[in-house]
Coordinates of C-alpha atoms in Angstrom, one line a residue:
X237 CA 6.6 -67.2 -28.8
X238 CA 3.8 -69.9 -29.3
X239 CA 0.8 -68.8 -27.2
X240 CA -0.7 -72.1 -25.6
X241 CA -4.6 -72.4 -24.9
X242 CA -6.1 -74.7 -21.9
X243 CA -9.6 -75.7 -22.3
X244 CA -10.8 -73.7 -20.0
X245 CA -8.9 -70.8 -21.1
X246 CA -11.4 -67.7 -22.4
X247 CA -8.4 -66.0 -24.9
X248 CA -9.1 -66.1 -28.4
X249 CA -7.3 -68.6 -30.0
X250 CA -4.7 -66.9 -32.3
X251 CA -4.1 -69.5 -35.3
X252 CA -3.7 -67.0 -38.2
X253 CA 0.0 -65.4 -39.5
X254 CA 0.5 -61.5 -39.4
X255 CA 0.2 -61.0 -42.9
X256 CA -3.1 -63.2 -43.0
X257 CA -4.6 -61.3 -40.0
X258 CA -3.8 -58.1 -41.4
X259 CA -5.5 -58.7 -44.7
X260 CA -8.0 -60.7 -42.4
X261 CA -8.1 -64.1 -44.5
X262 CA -8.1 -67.7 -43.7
X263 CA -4.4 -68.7 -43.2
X264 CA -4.3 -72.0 -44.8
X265 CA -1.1 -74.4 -45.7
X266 CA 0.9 -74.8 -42.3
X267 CA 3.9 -72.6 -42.3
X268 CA 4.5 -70.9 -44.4
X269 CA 1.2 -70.7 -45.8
X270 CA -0.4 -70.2 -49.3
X271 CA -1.0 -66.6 -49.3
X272 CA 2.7 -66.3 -47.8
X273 CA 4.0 -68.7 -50.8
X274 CA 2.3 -67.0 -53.1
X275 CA 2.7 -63.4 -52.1
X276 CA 6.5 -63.9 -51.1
X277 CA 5.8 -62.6 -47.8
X278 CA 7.9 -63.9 -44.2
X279 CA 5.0 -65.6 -42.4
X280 CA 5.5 -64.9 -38.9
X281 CA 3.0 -65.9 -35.9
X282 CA 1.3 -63.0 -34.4
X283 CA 2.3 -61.4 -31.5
X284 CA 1.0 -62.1 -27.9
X285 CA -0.9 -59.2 -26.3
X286 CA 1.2 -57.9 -23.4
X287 CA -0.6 -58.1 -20.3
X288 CA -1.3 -54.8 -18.5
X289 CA -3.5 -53.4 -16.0
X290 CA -5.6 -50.5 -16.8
X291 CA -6.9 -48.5 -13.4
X292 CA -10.0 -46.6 -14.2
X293 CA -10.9 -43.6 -11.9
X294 CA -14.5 -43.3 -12.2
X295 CA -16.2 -40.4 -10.4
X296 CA -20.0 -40.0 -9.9
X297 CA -21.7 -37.0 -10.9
X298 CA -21.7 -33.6 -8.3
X299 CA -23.9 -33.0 -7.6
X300 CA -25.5 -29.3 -7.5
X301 CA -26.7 -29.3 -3.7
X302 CA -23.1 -31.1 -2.6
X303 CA -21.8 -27.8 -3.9
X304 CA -24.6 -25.5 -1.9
X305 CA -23.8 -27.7 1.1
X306 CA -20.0 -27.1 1.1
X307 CA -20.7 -23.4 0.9
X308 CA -23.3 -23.5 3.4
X309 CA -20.6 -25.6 5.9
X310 CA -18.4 -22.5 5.7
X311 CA -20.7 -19.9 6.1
X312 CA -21.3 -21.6 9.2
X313 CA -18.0 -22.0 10.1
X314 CA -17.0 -18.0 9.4
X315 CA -19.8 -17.0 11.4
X316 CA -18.8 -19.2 14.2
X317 CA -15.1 -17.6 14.0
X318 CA -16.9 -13.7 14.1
X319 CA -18.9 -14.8 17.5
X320 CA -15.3 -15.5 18.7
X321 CA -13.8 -12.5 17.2
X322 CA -16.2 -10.3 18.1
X323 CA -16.3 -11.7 21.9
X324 CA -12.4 -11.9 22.0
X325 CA -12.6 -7.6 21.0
X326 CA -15.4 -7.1 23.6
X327 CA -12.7 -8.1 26.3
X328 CA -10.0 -6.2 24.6
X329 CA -10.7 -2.6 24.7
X330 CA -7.5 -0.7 24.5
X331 CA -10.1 2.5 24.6
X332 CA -12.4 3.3 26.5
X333 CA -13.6 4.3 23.4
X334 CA -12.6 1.3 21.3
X335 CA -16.5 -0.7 21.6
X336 CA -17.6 1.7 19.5
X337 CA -14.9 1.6 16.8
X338 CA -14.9 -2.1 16.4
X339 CA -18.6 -2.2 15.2
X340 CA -17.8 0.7 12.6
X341 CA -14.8 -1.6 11.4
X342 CA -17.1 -4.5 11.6
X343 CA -19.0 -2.7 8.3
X344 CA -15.6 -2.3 6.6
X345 CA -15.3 -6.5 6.9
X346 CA -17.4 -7.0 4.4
X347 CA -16.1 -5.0 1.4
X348 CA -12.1 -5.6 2.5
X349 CA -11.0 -9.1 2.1
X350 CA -7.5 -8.4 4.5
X351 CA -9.7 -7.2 7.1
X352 CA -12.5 -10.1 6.7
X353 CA -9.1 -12.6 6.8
X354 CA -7.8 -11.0 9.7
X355 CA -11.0 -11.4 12.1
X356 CA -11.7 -15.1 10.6
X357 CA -8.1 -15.4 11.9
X358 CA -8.3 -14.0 15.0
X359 CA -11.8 -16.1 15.3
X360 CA -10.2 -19.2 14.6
X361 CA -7.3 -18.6 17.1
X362 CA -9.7 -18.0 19.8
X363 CA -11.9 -20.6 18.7
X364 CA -9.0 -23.1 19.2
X365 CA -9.0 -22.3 22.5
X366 CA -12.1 -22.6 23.6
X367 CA -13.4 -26.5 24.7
X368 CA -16.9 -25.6 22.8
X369 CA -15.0 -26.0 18.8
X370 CA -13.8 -28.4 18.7
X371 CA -11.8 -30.7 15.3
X372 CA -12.1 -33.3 13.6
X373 CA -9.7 -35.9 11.5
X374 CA -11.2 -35.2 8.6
X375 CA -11.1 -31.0 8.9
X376 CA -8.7 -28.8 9.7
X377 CA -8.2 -27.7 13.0
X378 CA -9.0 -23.8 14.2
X379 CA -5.5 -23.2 14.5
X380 CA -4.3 -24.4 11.3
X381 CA -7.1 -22.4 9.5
X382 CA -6.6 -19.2 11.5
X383 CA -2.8 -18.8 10.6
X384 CA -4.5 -19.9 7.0
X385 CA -6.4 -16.4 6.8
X386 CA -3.5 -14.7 8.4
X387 CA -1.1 -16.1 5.7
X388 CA -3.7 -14.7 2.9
X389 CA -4.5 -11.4 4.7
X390 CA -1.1 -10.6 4.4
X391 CA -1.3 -10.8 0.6
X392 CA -4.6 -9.4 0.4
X393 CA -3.0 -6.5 2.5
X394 CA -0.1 -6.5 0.1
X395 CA -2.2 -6.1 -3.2
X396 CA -3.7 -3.6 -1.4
X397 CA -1.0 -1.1 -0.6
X398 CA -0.3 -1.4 -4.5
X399 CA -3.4 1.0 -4.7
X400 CA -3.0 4.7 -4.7
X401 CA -4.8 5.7 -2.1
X402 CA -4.1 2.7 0.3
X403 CA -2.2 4.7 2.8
X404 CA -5.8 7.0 3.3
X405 CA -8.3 3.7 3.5
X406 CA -9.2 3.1 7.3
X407 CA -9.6 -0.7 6.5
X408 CA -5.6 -0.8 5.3
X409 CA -4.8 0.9 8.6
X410 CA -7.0 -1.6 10.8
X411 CA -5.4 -4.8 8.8
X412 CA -2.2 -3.7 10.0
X413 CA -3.5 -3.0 13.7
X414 CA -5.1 -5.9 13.6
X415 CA -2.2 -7.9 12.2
X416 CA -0.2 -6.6 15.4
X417 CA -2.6 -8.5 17.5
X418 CA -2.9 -11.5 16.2
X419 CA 0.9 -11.7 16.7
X420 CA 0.3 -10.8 20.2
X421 CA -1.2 -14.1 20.6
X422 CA 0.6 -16.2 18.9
X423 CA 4.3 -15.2 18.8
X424 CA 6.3 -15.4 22.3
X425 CA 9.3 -13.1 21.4
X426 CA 7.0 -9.4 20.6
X427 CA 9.5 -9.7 17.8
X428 CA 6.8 -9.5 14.7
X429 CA 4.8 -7.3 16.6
X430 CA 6.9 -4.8 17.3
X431 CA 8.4 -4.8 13.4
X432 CA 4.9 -4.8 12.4
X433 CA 4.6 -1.8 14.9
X434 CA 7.3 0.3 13.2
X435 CA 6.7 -0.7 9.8
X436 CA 2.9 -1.2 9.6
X437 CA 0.8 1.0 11.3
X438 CA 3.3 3.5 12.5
X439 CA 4.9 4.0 9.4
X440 CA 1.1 4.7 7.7
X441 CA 0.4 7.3 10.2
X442 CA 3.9 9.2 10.0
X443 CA 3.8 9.0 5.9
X444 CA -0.2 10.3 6.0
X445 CA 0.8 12.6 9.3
X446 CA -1.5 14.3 11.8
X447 CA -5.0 14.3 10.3
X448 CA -6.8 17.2 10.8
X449 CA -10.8 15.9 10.6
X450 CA -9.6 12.1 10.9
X451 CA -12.8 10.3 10.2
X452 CA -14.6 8.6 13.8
X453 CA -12.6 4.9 12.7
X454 CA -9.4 6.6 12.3
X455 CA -9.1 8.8 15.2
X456 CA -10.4 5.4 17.8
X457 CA -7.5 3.6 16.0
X458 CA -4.7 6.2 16.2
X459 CA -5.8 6.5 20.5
X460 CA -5.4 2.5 20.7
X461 CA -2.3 2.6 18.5
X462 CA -0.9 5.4 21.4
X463 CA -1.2 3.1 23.8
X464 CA 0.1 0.0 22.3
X465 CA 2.9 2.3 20.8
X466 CA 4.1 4.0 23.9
X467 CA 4.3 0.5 26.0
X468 CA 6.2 -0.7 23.1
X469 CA 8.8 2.6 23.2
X470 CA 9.4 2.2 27.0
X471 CA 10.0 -1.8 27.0
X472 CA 12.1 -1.6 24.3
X473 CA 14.1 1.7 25.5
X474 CA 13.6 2.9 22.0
X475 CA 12.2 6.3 20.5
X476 CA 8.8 6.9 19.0
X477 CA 7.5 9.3 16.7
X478 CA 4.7 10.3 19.5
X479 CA 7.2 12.2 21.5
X480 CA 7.9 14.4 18.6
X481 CA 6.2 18.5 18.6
X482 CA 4.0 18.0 15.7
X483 CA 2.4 14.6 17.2
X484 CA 2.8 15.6 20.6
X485 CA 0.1 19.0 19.4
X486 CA -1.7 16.3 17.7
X487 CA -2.3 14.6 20.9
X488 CA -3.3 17.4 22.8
X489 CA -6.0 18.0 20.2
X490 CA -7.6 15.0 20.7
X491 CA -7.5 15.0 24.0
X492 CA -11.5 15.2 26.1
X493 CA -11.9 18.0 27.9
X494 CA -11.0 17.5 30.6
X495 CA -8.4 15.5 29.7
X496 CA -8.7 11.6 30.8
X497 CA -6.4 10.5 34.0
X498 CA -4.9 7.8 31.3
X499 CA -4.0 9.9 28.5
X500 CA -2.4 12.2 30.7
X501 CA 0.0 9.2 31.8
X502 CA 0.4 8.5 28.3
X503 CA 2.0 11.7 27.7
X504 CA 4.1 11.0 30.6
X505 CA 5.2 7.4 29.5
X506 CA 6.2 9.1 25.9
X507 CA 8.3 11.6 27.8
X508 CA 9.8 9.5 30.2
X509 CA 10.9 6.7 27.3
X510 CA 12.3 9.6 25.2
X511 CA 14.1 11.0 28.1
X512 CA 15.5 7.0 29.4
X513 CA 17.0 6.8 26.0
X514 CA 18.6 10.0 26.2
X515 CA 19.6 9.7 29.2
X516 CA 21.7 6.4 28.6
X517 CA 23.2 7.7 25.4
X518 CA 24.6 11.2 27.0
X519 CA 26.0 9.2 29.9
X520 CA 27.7 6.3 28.1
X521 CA 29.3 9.3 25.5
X522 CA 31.0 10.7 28.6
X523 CA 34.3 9.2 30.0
X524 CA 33.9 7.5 33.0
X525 CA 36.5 9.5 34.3
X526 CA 35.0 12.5 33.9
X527 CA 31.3 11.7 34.6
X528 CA 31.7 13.1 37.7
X529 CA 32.5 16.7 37.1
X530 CA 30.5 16.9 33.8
X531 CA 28.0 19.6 33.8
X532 CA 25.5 17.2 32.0
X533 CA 25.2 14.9 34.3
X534 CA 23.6 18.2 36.7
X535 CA 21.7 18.9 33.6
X536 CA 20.5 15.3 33.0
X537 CA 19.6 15.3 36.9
X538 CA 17.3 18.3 36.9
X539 CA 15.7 17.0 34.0
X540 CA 15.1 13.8 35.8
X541 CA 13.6 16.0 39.2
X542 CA 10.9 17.5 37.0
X543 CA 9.7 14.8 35.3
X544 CA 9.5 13.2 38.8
X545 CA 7.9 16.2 40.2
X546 CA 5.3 16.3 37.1
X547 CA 4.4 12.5 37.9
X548 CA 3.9 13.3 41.4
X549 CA 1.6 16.1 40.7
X550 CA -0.4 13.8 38.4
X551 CA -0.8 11.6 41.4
X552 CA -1.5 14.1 44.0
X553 CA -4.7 15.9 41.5
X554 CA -6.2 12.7 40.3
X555 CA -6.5 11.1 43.9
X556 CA -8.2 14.0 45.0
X557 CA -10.1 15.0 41.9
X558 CA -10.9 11.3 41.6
X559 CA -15.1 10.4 43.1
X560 CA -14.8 6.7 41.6
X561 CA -12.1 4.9 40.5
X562 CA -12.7 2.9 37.5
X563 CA -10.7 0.6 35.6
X564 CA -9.3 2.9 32.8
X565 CA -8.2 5.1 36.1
X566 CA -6.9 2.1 38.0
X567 CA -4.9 1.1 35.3
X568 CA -3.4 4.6 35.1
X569 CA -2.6 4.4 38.8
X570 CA -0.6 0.9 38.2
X571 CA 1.4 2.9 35.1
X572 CA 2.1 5.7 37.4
X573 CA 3.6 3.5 39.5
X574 CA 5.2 1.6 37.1
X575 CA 7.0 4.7 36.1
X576 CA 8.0 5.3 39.1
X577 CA 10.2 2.6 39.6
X578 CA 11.4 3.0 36.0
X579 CA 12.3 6.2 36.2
X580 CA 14.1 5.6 39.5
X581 CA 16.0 2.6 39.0
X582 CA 17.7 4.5 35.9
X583 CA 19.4 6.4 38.0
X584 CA 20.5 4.1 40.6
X585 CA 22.7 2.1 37.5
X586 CA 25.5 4.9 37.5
X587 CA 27.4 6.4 40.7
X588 CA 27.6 9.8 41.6
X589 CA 23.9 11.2 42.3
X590 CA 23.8 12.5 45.4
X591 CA 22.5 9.9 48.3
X592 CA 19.6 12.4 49.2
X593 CA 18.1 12.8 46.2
X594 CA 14.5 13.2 45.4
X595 CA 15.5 10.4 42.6
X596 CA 16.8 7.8 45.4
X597 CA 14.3 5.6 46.7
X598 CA 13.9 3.8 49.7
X599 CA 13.3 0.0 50.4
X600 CA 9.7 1.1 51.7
X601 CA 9.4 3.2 49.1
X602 CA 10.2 0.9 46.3
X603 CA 8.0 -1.9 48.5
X604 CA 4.9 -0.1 48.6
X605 CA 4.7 1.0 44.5
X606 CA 5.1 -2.8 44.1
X607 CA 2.5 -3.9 46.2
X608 CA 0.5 -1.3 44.7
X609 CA 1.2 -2.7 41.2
X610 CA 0.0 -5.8 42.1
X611 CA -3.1 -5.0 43.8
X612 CA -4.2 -3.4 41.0
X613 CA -3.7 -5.7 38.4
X614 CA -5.6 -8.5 39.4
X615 CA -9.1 -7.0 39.3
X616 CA -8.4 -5.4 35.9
X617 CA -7.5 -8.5 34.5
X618 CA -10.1 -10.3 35.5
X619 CA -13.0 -7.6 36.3
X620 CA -12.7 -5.1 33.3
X621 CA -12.3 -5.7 29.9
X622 CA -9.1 -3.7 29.6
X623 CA -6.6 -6.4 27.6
X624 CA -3.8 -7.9 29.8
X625 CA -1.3 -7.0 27.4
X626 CA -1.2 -3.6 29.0
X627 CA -0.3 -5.0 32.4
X628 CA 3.1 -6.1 31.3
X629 CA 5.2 -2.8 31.4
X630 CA 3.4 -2.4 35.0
X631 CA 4.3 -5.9 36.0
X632 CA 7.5 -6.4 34.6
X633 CA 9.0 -3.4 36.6
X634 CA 7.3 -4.9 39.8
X635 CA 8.6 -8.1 39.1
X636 CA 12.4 -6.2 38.6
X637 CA 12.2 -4.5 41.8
X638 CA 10.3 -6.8 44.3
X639 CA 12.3 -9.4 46.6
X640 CA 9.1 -11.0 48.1
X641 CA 8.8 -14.5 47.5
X642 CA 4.8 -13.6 47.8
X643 CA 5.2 -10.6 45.3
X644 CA 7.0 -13.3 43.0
X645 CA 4.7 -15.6 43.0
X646 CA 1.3 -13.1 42.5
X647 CA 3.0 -11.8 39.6
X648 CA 3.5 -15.2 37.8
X649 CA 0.1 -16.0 38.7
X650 CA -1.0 -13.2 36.9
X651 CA 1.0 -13.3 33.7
X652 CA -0.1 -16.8 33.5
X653 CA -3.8 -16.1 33.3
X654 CA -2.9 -12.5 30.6
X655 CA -1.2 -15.8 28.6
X656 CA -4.5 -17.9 29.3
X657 CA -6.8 -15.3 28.2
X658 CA -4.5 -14.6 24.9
X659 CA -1.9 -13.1 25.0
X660 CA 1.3 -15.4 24.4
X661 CA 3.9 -12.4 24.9
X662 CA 3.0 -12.8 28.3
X663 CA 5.4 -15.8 29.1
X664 CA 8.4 -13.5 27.5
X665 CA 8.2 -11.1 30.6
X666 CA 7.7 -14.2 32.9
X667 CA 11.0 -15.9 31.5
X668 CA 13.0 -12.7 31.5
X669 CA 11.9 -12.2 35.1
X670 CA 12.7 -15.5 36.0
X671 CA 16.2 -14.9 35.0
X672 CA 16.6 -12.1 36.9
X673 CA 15.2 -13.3 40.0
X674 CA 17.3 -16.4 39.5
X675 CA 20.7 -13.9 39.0
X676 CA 19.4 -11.7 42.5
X677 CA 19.5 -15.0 44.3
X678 CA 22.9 -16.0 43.5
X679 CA 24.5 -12.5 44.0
X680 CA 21.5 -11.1 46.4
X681 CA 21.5 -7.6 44.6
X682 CA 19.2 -6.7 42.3
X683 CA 20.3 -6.3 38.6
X684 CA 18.9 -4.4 35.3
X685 CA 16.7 -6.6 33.1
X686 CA 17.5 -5.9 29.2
X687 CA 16.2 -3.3 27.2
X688 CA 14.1 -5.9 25.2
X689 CA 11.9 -7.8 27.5
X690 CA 9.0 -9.0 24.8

C-alpha cells in the first residue's frame, strides 16, 4: 500500500524498491526499475512500518540509604509490637510465678524465629486495639500483619519439629503455648485452641513425660499450662492426662511448701472433671430401668460425698489459715465455688438421689455461691493482673445457675470487658448463656448448658 507524505509530515520519505533498499542503491527507472530490469528481480515497494507503541518502565537508581531506611521502619515497628507484647503478658499472668518466666523466654526470642513471630503477632494484635497505633492506606494494618507472623510462625514452628531434639527445646514448647493464646484472642469458638491444647503443647509434654530437673522456663510453663489445661478438661467434660498417677506425683512435686490455696483447687478441678465424665458414662451405660436399684449408682454417690466433703475442707482451712486474701487466693475462692455448683448440678440431671442429700442444694444455697462468684470477679478482672480467661468456667456456672435479672446482667458486664481486654472466647460463654437464659424463660426451669461452651 502506497505510503502518502503531507508537507508537514516528519516520516522519511520511502521512494526506493525492496531489492534497491536492500542493496542500498539509487532506485532509478519508474517501475520496474533498472537494477530490477537488469537483475530480473520483482520490484516491489517497500513495506510501511507498522505502528506500535513501545511502554518503557524506567526506574531510578536505589538507592543505598532507601534500603537502611526500610530496615530501620521495621525495626521500629517490631519494637513497637514487643512494648505491646510485653505489656499485654504483664496483665496476663496465669502464675503467680509467670513475670519471671516471660523475661527468661524473652532471651529465647531472639535466637527462635517461631517464638520472635509469635510475640510480633501477639504485638500487633494488641497493638490494633489500642487508639495510640494506628494505619495507614498505604501500610498494612496491625491486624493484617499480626495474623502475618502467626501464619509464618506456624511454619517456622513446623520446620522446627523436623529437628531431632525439638520436643526437648523450651522455645518449641512456648511457640506452641503461645500459639494457644493468640487464638484466645482471636478465634470465638475455643475450637483451635483447644486442638492446639491436645495436639500442641499437651502432646509435647506427655511424649517428653514428667521431667525430673525441668529447667526454670520449662517448669513456669508446665504450671500455666495446668491451669489453662484443667479449665479446658472441665468446660469441655473431657479427660486430661493431668488426672493420671504418674502426672498427678508430678504435680505434687512441684508443688511450694506449703502448698498454694490455688494449686490445691487445681487438683480438685482435675478430679472433679475426671470424675463428671465418669460419672455420665457409668450412668448412661445403665438401663434406665434399672438405675434405680443398681449398686453403682450408691457407689457413684459416695464418690460424689467425698469429693464434696474434700472441697468443703479446702474451704473451711484456707478461710481460717488465710491473714490476707490476694488475688491468686480470691480467684481460688471463685473456682471453689464454681465447683460447687458443678459438681452439684450433675447430680440434680438424673432421679433417684435421695432428697436429703449432702449433694442437693438449696435455692439459698445455690443463691449465695453465685453472688459470691460474682463479687469476686470484678476486682480480679480489673485490679490484678490475673487474665480474664480464667473467669469463664467461674462465670459460666454462675451464669447457668442464677435467675437474677441483676446477676444476669453483672455477668455480661463482665464477659464484656474479659472480651475488651482480649480475650474473644469470651462472647462464646455470653452467647451460650444467653441461650439458656432465653430456654429458662420460656419453660421457667433451669436446663444443662452443653458440654462445649468455648
Amino acid at each position: 500500500m502506497k505510503r502518502f507524505v503531507g508537507p508537514l509530515d516528519k516520516r522519511r520519505r520511502i521512494s526506493r524498491c525492496q531489492p534497491c533498499a536492500k542493496r542500498r542503491i539509487k532506485c532509478e527507472g519508474g517501475s520496474p526499475c533498472q537494477h530490477c530490469v537488469r537483475t530480473n528481480k520483482t520490484c516491489e515497494p517497500q513495506s510501511p512500518v507498522p505502528h506500535e507503541i513501545q511502554f518503557v518502565a524506567e526506574q531510578s537508581p536505589r538507592h543505598p540509604s532507601d534500603t537502611r531506611i526500610s530496615v530501620q521502619i521495621h525495626a521500629v515497628r517490631d519494637a513497637v509490637y514487643l512494648d505491646h507484647f510485653v505489656t499485654f503478658i504483664q496483665r496476663c499472668q496465669f502464675t503467680a510465678g509467670f513475670a519471671s518466666a516471660t523475661i527468661d523466654m524473652l532471651r529465647c526470642m531472639n535466637t527462635s524465629q517461631p517464638l520472635h513471630n509469635l510475640t510480633m503477632a501477639i504485638g500487633a494484635l494488641e497493638a490494633s486495639r489500642r487508639s495510640s497505633v494506628r494505619s495507614d492506606p498505604l501500610h498494612d494494618s496491625p491486624q493484617f500483619i499480626a495474623f502475618g507472623f502467626y501464619g509464618r510462625s506456624i511454619q517456622a514452628l513446623n520446620h522446627r519439629l523436623e529437628t531431632r531434639d525439638a520436643l526437648h527445646r523450651d522455645d518449641v514448647l512456648w511457640s506452641t503455648f503461645l500459639i494457644g493464646l493468640f487464638e484466645l484472642m482471636t478465634e470465638a469458638s475455643g475450637e483451635q485452641w483447644a486442638t492446639h491444647m491436645v495436639h500442641g503443647t499437651s502432646m509435647i509434654f506427655q511424649m517428653t513425660g514428667p521431667t525430673k530437673r525441668p529447667s526454670a522456663l520449662r517448669e513456669q510453663l508446665f504450671l500455666a499450662f495446668r491451669v489453662l489445661e484443667t479449665h479446658r478438661a472441665i468446660l469441655y467434660g473431657e479427660q486430661t492426662f493431668l488426672s493420671r498417677d504418674v502426672w498427678t506425683q508430678y504435680q505434687e512435686s512441684m508443688a511450694s511448701k506449703p502448698p498454694e490455696p490455688g494449686g490445691l483447687v487445681l487438683e480438685l478441678m482435675i478430679r472433679i472433671s475426671s470424675f463428671a465424665k465418669r460419672f455420665f458414662d457409668s450412668i448412661e451405660a445403665i438401663p434406665d430401668s434399672l438405675r434405680s436399684m443398681h449398686p453403682k449408682m450408691d457407689a457413684l454417690a459416695n464418690e460424689g460425698v467425698t469429693l464434696l466433703q474434700h472441697l468443703k475442707a479446702w474451704h473451711d482451712n484456707t478461710i481460717v489459715d488465710s491473714d490476707d486474701q490476694n488475688a491468686y487466693l480470691n480467684l481460688a475462692l471463685a473456682n471453689y465455688h464454681a465447683l460447687v455448683l458443678f459438681h452439684c448440678r450433675n447430680f440434680a440431671f438424673y432421679p433417684g438421689w435421695n432428697e436429703d442429700s449432702n449433694l442437693r442444694l438449696t435455692r439459698a444455697e445455690i443463691d449465695q455461691h453465685v453472688d459470691v462468684i460474682i463479687l469476686l470477679a470484678g476486682p480480679i478482672l480489673e485490679l490484678s493482673t490475673i487474665p480474664g480467661v480464667l473467669l469463664l468456667f467461674p462465670l459460666r456456672m454462675a451464669g447457668a445457675n442464677t435467675t437474677s435479672a441483676d446477676g444476669k446482667k453483672r455477668i455480661r458486664a463482665i464477659l464484656s470487658r474479659i472480651y475488651q481486654k482480649g480475650f474473644v472466647v469470651s462472647d462464646r460463654i455470653k452467647v451460650d448463656l444467653e441461650r439458656c437464659w432465653e430456654y429458662q424463660s420460656r419453660h421457667e426451669c433451669q436446663v444443662q448448658l452443653p458440654d462445649i461452651v468455648i
